[in-house]
PDB file of C-alpha atoms and ligand atoms in Angstrom:
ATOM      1  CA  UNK A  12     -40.741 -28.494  -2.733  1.00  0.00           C
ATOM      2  CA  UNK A  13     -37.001 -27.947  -3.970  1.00  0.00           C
ATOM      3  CA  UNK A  14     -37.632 -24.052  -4.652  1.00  0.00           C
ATOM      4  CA  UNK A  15     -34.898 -22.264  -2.524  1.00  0.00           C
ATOM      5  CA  UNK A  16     -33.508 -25.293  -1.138  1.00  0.00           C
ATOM      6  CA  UNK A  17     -29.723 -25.460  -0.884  1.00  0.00           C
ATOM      7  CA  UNK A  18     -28.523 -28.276  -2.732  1.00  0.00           C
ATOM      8  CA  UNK A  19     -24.781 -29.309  -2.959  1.00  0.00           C
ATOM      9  CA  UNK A  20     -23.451 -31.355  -5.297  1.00  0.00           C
ATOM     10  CA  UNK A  21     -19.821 -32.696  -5.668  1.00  0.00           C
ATOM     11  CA  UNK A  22     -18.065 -33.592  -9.152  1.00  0.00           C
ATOM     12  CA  UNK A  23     -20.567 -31.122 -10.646  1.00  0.00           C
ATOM     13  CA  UNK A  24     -17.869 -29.978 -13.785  1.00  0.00           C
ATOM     14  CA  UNK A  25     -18.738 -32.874 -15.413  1.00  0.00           C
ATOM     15  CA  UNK A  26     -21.701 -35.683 -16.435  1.00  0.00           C
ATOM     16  CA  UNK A  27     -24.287 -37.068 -13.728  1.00  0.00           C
ATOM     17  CA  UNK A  28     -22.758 -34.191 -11.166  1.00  0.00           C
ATOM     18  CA  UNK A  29     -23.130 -31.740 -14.371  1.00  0.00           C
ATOM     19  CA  UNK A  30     -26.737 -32.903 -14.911  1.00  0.00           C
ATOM     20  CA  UNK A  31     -27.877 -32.909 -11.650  1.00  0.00           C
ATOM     21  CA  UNK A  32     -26.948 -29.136 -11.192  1.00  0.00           C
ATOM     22  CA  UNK A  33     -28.493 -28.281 -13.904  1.00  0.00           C
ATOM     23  CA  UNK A  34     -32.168 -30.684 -12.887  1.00  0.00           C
ATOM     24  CA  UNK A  35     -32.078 -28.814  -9.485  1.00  0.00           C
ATOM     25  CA  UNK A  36     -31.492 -25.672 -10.883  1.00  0.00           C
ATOM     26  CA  UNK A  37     -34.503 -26.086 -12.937  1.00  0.00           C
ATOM     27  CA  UNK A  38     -36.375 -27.126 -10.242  1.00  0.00           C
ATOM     28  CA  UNK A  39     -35.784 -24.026  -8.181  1.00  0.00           C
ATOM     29  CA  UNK A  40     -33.454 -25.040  -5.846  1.00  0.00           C
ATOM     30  CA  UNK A  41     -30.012 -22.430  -5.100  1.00  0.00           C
ATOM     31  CA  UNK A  42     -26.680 -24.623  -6.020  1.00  0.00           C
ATOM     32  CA  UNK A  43     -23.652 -25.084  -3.812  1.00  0.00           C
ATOM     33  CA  UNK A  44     -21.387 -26.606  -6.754  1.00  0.00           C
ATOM     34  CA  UNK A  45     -17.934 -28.326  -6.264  1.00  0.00           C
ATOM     35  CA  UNK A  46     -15.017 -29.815  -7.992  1.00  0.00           C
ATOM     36  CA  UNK A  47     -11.329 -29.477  -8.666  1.00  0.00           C
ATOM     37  CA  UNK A  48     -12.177 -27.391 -12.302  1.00  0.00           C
ATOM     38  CA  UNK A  49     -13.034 -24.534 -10.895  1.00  0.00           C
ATOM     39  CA  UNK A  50     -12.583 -22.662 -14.568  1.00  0.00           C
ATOM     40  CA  UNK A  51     -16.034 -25.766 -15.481  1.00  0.00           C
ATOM     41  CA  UNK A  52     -17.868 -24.847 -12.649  1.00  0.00           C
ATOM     42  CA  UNK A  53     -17.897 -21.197 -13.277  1.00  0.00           C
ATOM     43  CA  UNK A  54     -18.869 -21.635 -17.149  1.00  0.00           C
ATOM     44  CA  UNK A  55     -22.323 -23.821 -15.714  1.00  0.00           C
ATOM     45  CA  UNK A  56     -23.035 -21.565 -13.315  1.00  0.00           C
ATOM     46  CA  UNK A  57     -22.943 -18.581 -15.623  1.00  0.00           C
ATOM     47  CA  UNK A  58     -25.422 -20.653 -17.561  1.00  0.00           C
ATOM     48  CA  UNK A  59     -27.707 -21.606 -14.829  1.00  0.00           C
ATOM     49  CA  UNK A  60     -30.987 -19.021 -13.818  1.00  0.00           C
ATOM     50  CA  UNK A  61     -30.424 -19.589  -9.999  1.00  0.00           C
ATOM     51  CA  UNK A  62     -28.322 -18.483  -7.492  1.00  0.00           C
ATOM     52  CA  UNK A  63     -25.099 -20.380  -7.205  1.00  0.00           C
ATOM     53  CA  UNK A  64     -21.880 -20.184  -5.673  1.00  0.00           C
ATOM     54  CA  UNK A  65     -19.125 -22.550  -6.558  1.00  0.00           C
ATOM     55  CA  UNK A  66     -15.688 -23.650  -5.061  1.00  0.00           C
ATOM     56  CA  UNK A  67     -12.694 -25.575  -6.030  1.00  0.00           C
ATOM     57  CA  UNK A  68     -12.411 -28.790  -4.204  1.00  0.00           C
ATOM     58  CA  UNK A  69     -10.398 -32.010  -4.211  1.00  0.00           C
ATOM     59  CA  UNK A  70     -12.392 -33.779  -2.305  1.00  0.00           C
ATOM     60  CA  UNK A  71      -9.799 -36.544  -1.373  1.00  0.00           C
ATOM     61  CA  UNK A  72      -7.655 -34.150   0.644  1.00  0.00           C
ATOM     62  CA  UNK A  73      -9.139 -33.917   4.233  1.00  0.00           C
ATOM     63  CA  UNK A  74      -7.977 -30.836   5.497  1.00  0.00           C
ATOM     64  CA  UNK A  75      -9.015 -29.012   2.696  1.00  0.00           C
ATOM     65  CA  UNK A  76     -12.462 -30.334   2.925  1.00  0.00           C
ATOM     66  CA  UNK A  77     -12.488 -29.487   6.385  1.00  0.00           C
ATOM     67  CA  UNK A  78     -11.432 -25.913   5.437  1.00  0.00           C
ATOM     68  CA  UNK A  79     -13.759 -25.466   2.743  1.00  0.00           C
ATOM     69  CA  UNK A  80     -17.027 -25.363   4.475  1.00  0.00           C
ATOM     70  CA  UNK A  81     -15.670 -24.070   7.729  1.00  0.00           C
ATOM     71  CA  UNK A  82     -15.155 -21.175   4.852  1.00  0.00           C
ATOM     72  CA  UNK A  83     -18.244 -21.083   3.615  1.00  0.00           C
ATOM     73  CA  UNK A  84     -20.538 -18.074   3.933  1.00  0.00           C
ATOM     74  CA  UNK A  85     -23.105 -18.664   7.031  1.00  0.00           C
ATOM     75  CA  UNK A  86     -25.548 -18.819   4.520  1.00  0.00           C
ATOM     76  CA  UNK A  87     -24.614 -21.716   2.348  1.00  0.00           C
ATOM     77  CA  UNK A  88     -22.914 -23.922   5.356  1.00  0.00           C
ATOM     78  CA  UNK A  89     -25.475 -26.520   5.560  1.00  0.00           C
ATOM     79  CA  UNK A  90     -27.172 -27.302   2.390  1.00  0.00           C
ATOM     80  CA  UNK A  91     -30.800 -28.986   2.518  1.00  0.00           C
ATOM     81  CA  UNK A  92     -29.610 -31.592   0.275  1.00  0.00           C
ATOM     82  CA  UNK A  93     -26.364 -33.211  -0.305  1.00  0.00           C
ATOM     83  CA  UNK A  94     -25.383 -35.019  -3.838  1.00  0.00           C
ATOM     84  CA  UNK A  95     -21.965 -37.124  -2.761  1.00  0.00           C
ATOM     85  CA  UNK A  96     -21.380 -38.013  -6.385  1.00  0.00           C
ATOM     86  CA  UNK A  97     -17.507 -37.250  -7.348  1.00  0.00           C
ATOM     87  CA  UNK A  98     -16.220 -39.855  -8.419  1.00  0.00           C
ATOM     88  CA  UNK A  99     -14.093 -42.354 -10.796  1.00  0.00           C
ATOM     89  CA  UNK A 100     -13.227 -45.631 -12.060  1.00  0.00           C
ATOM     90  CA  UNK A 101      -9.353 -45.839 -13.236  1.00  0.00           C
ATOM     91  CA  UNK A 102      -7.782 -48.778 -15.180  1.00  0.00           C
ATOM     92  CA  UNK A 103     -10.012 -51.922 -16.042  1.00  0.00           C
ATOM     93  CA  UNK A 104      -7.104 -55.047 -15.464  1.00  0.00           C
ATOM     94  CA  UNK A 105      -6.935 -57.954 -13.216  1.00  0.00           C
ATOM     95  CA  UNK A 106      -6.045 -57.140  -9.930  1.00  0.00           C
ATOM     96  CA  UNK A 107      -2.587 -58.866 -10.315  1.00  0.00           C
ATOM     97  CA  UNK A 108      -2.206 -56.551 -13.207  1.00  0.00           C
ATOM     98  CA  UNK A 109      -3.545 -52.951 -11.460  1.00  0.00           C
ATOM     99  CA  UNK A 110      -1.872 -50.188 -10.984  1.00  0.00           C
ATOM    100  CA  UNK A 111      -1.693 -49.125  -6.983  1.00  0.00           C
ATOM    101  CA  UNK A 112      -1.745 -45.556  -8.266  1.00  0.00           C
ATOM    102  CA  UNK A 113      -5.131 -46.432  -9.741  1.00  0.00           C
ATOM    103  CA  UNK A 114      -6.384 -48.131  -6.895  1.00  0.00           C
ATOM    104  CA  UNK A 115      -5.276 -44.730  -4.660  1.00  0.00           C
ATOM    105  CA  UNK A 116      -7.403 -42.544  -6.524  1.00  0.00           C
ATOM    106  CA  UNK A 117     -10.386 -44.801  -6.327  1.00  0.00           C
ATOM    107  CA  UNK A 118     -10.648 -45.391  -3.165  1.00  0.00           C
ATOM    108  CA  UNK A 119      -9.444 -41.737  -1.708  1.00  0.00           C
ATOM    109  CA  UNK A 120     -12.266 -39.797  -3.927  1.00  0.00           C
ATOM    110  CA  UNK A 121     -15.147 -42.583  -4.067  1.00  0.00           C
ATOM    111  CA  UNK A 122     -14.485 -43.727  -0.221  1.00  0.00           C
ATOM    112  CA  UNK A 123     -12.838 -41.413   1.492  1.00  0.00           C
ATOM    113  CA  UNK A 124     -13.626 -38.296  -0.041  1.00  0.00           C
ATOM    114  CA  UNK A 125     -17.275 -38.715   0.072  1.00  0.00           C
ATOM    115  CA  UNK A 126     -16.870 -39.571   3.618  1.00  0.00           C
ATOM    116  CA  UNK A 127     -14.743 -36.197   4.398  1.00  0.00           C
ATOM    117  CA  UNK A 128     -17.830 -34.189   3.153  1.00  0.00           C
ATOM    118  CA  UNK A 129     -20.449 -36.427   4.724  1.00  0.00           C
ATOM    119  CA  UNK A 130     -18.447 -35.063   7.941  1.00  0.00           C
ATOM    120  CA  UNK A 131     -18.229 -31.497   6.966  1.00  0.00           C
ATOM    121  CA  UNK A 132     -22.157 -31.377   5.716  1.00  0.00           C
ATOM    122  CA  UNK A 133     -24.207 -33.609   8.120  1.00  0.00           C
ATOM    123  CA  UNK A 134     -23.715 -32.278  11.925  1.00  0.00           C
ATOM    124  CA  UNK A 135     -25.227 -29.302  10.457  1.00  0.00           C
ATOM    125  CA  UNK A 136     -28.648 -31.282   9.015  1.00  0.00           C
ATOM    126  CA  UNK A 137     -28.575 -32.956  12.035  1.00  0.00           C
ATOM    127  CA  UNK A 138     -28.746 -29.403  14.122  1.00  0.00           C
ATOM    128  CA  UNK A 139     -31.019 -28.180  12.138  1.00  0.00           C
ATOM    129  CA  UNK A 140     -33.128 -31.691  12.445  1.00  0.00           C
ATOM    130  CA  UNK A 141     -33.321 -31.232   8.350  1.00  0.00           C
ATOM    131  CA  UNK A 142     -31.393 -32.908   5.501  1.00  0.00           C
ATOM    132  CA  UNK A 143     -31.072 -35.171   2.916  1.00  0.00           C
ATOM    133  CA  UNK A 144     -28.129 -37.314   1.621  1.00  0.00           C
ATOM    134  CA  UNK A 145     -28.032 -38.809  -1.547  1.00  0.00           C
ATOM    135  CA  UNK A 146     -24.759 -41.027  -2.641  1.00  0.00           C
ATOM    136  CA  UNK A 147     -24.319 -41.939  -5.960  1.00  0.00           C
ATOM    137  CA  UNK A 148     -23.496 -45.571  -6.144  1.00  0.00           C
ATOM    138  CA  UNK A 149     -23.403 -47.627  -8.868  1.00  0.00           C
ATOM    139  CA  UNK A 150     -24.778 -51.440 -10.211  1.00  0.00           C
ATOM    140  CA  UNK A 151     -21.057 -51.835  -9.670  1.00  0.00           C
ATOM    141  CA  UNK A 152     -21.456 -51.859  -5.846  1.00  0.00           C
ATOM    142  CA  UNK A 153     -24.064 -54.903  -5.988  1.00  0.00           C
ATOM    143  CA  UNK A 154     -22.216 -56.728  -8.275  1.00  0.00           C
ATOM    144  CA  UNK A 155     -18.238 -57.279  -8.923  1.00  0.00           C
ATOM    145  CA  UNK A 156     -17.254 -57.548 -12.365  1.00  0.00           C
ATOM    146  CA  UNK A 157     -13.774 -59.015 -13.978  1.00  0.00           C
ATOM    147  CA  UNK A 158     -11.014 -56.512 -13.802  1.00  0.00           C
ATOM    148  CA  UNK A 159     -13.457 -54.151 -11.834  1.00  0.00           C
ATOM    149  CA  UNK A 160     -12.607 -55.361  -8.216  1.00  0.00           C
ATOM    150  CA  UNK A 161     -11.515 -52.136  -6.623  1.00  0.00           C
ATOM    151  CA  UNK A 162     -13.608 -49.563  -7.819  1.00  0.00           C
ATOM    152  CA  UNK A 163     -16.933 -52.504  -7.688  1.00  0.00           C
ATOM    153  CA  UNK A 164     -14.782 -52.123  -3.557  1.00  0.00           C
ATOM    154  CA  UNK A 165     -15.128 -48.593  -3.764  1.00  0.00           C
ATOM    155  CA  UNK A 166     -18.818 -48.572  -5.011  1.00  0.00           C
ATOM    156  CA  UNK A 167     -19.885 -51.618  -2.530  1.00  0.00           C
ATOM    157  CA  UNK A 168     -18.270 -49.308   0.303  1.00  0.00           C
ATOM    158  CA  UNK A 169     -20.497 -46.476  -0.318  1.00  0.00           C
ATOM    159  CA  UNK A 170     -23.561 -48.803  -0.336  1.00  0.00           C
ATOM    160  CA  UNK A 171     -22.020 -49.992   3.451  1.00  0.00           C
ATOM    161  CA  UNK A 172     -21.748 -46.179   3.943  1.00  0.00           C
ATOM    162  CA  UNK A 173     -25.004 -45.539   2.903  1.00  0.00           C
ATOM    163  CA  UNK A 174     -27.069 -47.631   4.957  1.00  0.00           C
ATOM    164  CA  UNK A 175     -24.558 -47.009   7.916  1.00  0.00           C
ATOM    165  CA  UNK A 176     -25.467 -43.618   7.940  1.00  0.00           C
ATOM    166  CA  UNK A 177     -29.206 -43.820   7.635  1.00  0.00           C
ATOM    167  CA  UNK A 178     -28.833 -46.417  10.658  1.00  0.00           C
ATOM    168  CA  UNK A 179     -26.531 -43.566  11.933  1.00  0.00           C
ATOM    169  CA  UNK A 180     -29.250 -40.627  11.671  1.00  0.00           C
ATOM    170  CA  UNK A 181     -32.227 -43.061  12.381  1.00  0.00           C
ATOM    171  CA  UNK A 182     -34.588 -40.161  14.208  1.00  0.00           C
ATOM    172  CA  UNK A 183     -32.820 -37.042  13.229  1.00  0.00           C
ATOM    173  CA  UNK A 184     -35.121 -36.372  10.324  1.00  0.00           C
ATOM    174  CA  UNK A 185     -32.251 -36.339   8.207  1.00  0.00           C
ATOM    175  CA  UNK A 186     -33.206 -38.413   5.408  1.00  0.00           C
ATOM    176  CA  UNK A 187     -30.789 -41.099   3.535  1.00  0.00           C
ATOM    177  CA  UNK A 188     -30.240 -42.050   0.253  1.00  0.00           C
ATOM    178  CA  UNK A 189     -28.532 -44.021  -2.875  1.00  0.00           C
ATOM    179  CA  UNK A 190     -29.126 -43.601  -6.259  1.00  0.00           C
ATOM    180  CA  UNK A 191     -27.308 -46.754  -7.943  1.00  0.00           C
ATOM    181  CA  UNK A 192     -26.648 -46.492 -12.103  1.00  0.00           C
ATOM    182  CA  UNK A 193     -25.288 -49.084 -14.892  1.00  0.00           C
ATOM    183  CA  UNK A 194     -24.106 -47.773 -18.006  1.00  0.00           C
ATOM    184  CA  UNK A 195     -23.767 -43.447 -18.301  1.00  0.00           C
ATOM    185  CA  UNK A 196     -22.053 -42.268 -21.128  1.00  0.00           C
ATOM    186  CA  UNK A 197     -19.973 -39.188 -19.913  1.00  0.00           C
ATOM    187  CA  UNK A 198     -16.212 -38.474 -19.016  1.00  0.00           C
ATOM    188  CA  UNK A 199     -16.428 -41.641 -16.661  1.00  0.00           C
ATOM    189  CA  UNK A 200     -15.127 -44.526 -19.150  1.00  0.00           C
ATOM    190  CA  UNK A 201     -12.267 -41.538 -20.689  1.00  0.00           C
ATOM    191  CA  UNK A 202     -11.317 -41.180 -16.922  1.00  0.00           C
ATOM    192  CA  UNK A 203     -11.437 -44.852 -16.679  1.00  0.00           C
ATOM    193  CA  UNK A 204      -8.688 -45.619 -19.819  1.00  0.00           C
ATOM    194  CA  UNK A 205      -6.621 -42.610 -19.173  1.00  0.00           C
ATOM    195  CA  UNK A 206      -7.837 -40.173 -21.879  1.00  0.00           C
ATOM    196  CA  UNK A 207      -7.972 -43.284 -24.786  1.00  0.00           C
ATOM    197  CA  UNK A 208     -11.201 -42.018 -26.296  1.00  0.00           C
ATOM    198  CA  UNK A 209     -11.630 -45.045 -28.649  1.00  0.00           C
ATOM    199  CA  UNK A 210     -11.646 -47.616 -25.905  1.00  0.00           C
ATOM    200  CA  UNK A 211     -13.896 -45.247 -23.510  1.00  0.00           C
ATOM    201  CA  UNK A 212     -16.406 -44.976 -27.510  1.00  0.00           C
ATOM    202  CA  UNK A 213     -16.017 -48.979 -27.482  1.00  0.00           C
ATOM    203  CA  UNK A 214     -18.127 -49.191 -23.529  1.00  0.00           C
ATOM    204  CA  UNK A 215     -21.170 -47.584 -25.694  1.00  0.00           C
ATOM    205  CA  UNK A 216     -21.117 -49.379 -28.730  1.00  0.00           C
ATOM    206  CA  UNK A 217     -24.142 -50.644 -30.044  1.00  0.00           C
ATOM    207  CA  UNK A 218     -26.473 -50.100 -27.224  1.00  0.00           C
ATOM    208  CA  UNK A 219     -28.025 -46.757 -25.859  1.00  0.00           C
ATOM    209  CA  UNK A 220     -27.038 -45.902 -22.721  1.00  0.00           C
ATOM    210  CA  UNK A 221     -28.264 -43.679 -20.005  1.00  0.00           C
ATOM    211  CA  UNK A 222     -27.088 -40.137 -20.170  1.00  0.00           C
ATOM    212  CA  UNK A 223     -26.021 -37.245 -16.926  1.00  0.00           C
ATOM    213  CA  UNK A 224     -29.942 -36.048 -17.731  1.00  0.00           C
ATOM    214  CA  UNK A 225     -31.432 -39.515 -16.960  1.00  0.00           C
ATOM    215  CA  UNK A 226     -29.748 -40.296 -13.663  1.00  0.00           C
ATOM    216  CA  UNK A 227     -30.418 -36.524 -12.882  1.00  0.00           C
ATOM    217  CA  UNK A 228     -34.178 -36.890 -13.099  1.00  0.00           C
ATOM    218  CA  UNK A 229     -33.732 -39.440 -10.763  1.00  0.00           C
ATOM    219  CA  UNK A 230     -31.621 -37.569  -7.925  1.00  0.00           C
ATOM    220  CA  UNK A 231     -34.254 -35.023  -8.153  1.00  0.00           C
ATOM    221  CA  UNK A 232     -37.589 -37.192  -7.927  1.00  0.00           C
ATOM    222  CA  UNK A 233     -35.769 -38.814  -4.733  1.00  0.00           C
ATOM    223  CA  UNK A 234     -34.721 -35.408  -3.205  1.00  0.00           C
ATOM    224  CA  UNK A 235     -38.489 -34.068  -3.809  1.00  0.00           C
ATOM    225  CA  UNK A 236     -40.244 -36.593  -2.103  1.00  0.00           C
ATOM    226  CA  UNK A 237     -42.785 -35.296   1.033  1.00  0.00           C
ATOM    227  CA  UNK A 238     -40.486 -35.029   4.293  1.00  0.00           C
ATOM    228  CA  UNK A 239     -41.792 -38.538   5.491  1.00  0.00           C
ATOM    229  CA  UNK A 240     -40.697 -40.516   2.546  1.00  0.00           C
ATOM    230  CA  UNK A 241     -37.365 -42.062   2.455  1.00  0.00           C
ATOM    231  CA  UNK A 242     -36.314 -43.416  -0.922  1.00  0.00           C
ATOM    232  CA  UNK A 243     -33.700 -45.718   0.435  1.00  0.00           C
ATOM    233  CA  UNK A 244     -32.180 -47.294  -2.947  1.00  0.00           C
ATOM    234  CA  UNK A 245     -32.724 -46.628  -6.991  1.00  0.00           C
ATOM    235  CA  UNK A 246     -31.050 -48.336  -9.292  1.00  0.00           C
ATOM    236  CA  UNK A 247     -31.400 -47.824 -12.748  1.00  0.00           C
ATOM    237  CA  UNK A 248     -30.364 -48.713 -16.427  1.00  0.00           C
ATOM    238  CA  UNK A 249     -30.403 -48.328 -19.237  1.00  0.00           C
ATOM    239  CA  UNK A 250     -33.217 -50.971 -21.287  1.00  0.00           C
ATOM    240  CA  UNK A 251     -30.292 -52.800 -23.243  1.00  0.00           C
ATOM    241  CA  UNK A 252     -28.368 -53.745 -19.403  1.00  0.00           C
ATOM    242  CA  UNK A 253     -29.674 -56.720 -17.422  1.00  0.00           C
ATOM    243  CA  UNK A 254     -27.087 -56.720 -14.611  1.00  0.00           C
ATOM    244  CA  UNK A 255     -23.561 -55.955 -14.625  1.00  0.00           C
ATOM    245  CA  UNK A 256     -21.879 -58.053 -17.021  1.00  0.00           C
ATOM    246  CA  UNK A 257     -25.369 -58.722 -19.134  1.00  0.00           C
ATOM    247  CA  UNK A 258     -25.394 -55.968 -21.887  1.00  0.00           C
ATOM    248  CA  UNK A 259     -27.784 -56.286 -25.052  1.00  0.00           C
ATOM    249  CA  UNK A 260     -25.793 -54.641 -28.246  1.00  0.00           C
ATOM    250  CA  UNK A 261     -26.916 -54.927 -31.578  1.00  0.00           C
TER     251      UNK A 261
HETATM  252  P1  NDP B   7     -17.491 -37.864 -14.989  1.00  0.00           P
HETATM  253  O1  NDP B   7     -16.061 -38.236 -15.142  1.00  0.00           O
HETATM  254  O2  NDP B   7     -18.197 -37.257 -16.133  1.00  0.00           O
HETATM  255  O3  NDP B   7     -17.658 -36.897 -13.719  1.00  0.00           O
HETATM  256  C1  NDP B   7     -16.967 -37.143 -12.523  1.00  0.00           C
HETATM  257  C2  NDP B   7     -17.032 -35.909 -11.652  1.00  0.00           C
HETATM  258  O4  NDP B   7     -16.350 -36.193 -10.424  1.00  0.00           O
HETATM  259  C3  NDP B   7     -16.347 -34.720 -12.302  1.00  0.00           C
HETATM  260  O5  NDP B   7     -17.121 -33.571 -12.092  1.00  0.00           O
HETATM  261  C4  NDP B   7     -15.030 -34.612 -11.548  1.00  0.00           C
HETATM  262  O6  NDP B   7     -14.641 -33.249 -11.441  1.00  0.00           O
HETATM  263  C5  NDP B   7     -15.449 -35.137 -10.165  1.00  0.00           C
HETATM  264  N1  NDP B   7     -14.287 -35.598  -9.407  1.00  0.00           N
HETATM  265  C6  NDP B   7     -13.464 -36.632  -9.693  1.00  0.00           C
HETATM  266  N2  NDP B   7     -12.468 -36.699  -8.796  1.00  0.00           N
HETATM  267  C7  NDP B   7     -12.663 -35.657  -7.930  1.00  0.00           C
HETATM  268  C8  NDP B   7     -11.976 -35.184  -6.795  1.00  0.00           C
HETATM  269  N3  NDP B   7     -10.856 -35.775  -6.355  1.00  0.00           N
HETATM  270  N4  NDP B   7     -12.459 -34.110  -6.136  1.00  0.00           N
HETATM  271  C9  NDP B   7     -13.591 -33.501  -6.569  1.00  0.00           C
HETATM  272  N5  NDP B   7     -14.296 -33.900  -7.635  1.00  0.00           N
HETATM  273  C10 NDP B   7     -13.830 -34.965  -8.309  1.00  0.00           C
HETATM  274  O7  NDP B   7     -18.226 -39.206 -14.529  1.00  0.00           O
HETATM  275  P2  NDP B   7     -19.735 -39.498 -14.057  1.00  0.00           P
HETATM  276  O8  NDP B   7     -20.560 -38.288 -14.112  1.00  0.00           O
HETATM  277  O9  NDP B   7     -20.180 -40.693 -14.791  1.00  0.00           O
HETATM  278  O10 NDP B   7     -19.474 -39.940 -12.549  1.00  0.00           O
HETATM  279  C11 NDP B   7     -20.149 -39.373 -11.448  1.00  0.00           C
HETATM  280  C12 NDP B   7     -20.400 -40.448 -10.412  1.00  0.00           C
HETATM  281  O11 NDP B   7     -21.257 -41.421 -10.951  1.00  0.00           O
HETATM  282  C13 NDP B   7     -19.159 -41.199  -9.945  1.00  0.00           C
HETATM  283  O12 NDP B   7     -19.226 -41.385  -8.555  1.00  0.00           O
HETATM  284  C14 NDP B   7     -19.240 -42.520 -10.677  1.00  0.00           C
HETATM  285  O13 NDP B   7     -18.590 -43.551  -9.989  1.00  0.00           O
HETATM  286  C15 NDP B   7     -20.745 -42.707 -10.673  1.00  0.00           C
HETATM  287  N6  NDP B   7     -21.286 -43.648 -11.653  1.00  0.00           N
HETATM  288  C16 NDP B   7     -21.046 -43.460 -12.989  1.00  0.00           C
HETATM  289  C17 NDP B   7     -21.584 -44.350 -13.897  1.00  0.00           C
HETATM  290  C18 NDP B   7     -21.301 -44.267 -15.360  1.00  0.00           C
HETATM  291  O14 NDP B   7     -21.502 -45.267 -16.080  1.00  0.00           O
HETATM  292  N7  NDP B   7     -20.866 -43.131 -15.871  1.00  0.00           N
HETATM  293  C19 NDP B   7     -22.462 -45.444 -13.463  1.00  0.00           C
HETATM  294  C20 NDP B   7     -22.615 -45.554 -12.044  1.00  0.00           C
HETATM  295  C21 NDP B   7     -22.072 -44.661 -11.187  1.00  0.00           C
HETATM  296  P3  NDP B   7     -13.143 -32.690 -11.575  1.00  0.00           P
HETATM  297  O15 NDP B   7     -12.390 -33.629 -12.486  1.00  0.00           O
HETATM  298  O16 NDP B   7     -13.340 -31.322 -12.132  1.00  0.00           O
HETATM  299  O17 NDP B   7     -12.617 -32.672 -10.170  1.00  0.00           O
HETATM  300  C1  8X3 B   8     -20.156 -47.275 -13.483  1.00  0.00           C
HETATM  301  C2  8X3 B   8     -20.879 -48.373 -14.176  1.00  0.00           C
HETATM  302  O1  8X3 B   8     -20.682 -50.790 -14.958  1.00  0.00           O
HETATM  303  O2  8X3 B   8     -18.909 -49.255 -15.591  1.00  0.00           O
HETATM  304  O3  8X3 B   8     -20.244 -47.378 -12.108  1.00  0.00           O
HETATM  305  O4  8X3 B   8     -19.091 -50.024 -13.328  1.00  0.00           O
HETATM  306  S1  8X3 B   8     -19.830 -49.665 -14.510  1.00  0.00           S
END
């Protein structure tokens, strides 16, 4: 049911957003693919057997947002599907500890930049009396964890956001949902410590965790579902994660 449906995903140079492009792709679906590395997207889409255009996009900066898909060919302007999953946890202290700058960039990318494109990207489904939106939250907006509070904040708010908006769009037929993970290896922990690649390594240690591919199978099971089936929450982990804070390593 995904063949040439317009899917867009956000944060797609990189892990879940990465995977995800490349799980619709293989399901048949054309790819509207942003981020700010424009030089990443361009090397996946060469890579990808489907049609795809790609833009650079910050999505914490409003107007540019705004500019972007008024930009957009008429063609690609309202996708069938939207992924809302750029995104990023930075620093890991007590909150007496954080940095502000930290804080900033959490909540301007995983709150408000997921609600600038919600803006630009749903009127549209809602004309067209179509749509699906699919947030990727995390465990970490169920649960807080020490030295997590503001991006667990960040997380929790799109979870608020999420069923908001499916309140919000109750009877348009566009369809809401929120795909919720624990433990991904990708860029996310080396975002998280500022490039330290031994203390992002030390997050995985001694336990397998989910990969970009795994989440991605999910994102596309929940996007394929029959028009009257609204998967309103997944969240999944990997076997060796209970919760949160309760992580099996051997
Ligand atoms: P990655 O760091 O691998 O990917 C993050 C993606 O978000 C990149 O493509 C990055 O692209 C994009 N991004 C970040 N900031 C911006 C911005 N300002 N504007 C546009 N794009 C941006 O991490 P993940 O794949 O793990 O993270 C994806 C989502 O999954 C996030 O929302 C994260 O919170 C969530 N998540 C991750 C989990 C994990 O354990 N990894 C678990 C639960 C949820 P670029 O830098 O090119 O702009
Ligand atoms: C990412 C998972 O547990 O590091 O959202 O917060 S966690």
């Amino acid at each position: 049911m995904l063949v040439d449906k317009t899917v867009l995903v956000t944060g797609a140079s990189s892990g879940i957003g990465r995977a995800c492009a490349e799980a619709f792709a293989a399901a048949g679906a054309r790819l509207l693919l942003c981020a700010r590395r424009a030089d990443r997207l361009a090397q996946l889409a060469a890579g990808l057997d489907t049609e795809v255009h790609t833009f650079a996009l910050d999505v914490r900066d409003r107007a540019s947002v705004e500019a972007a898909f008024a930009a957009l060919p008429p063609a690609w302007r309202t996708p069938d599907v939207l992924v809302n999953n750029a995104g990023l946890a930075a620093g890991l202290e007590p909150l007496p500890q954080g940095d502000p700058e930290d804080w900033e960039r959490m909540l301007d990318t995983n709150v408000k930049g997921l609600l600038w494109v919600t803006r630009a990207v749903v009127p549209g489904m809602v004309e067209h009396g179509t749509g699906h939106v699919i947030n990727i939250g995390s465990i970490a907006g169920r649960e807080t964890y020490p030295n997590g509070a503001v991006y667990c904040a960040s997380k929790a708010a799109v979870d608020r956001i999420t069923q908001g908006l499916r309140m919000d769009l109750l009877g348009t037929g566009v369809r809401v949902s929120t795909v919720d993970p624990g433990l991904v290896e990708t860029e996310f922990s080396l975002v998280r410590f500022h490039g330290d690649d031994e203390r992002a390594a030390r997050v995985y240690e001694g336990l397998r965790p989910l990969v970009g591919e795994d989440v991605a199978e999910v994102v596309v099971w929940v996007a394929d579902r029959p028009p009257h089936v609204q998967i309103a929450e997944v969240v999944v982990f990997p076997t060796a994660q209970a919760s949160a804070t309760r992580v099996h390593r051997a």
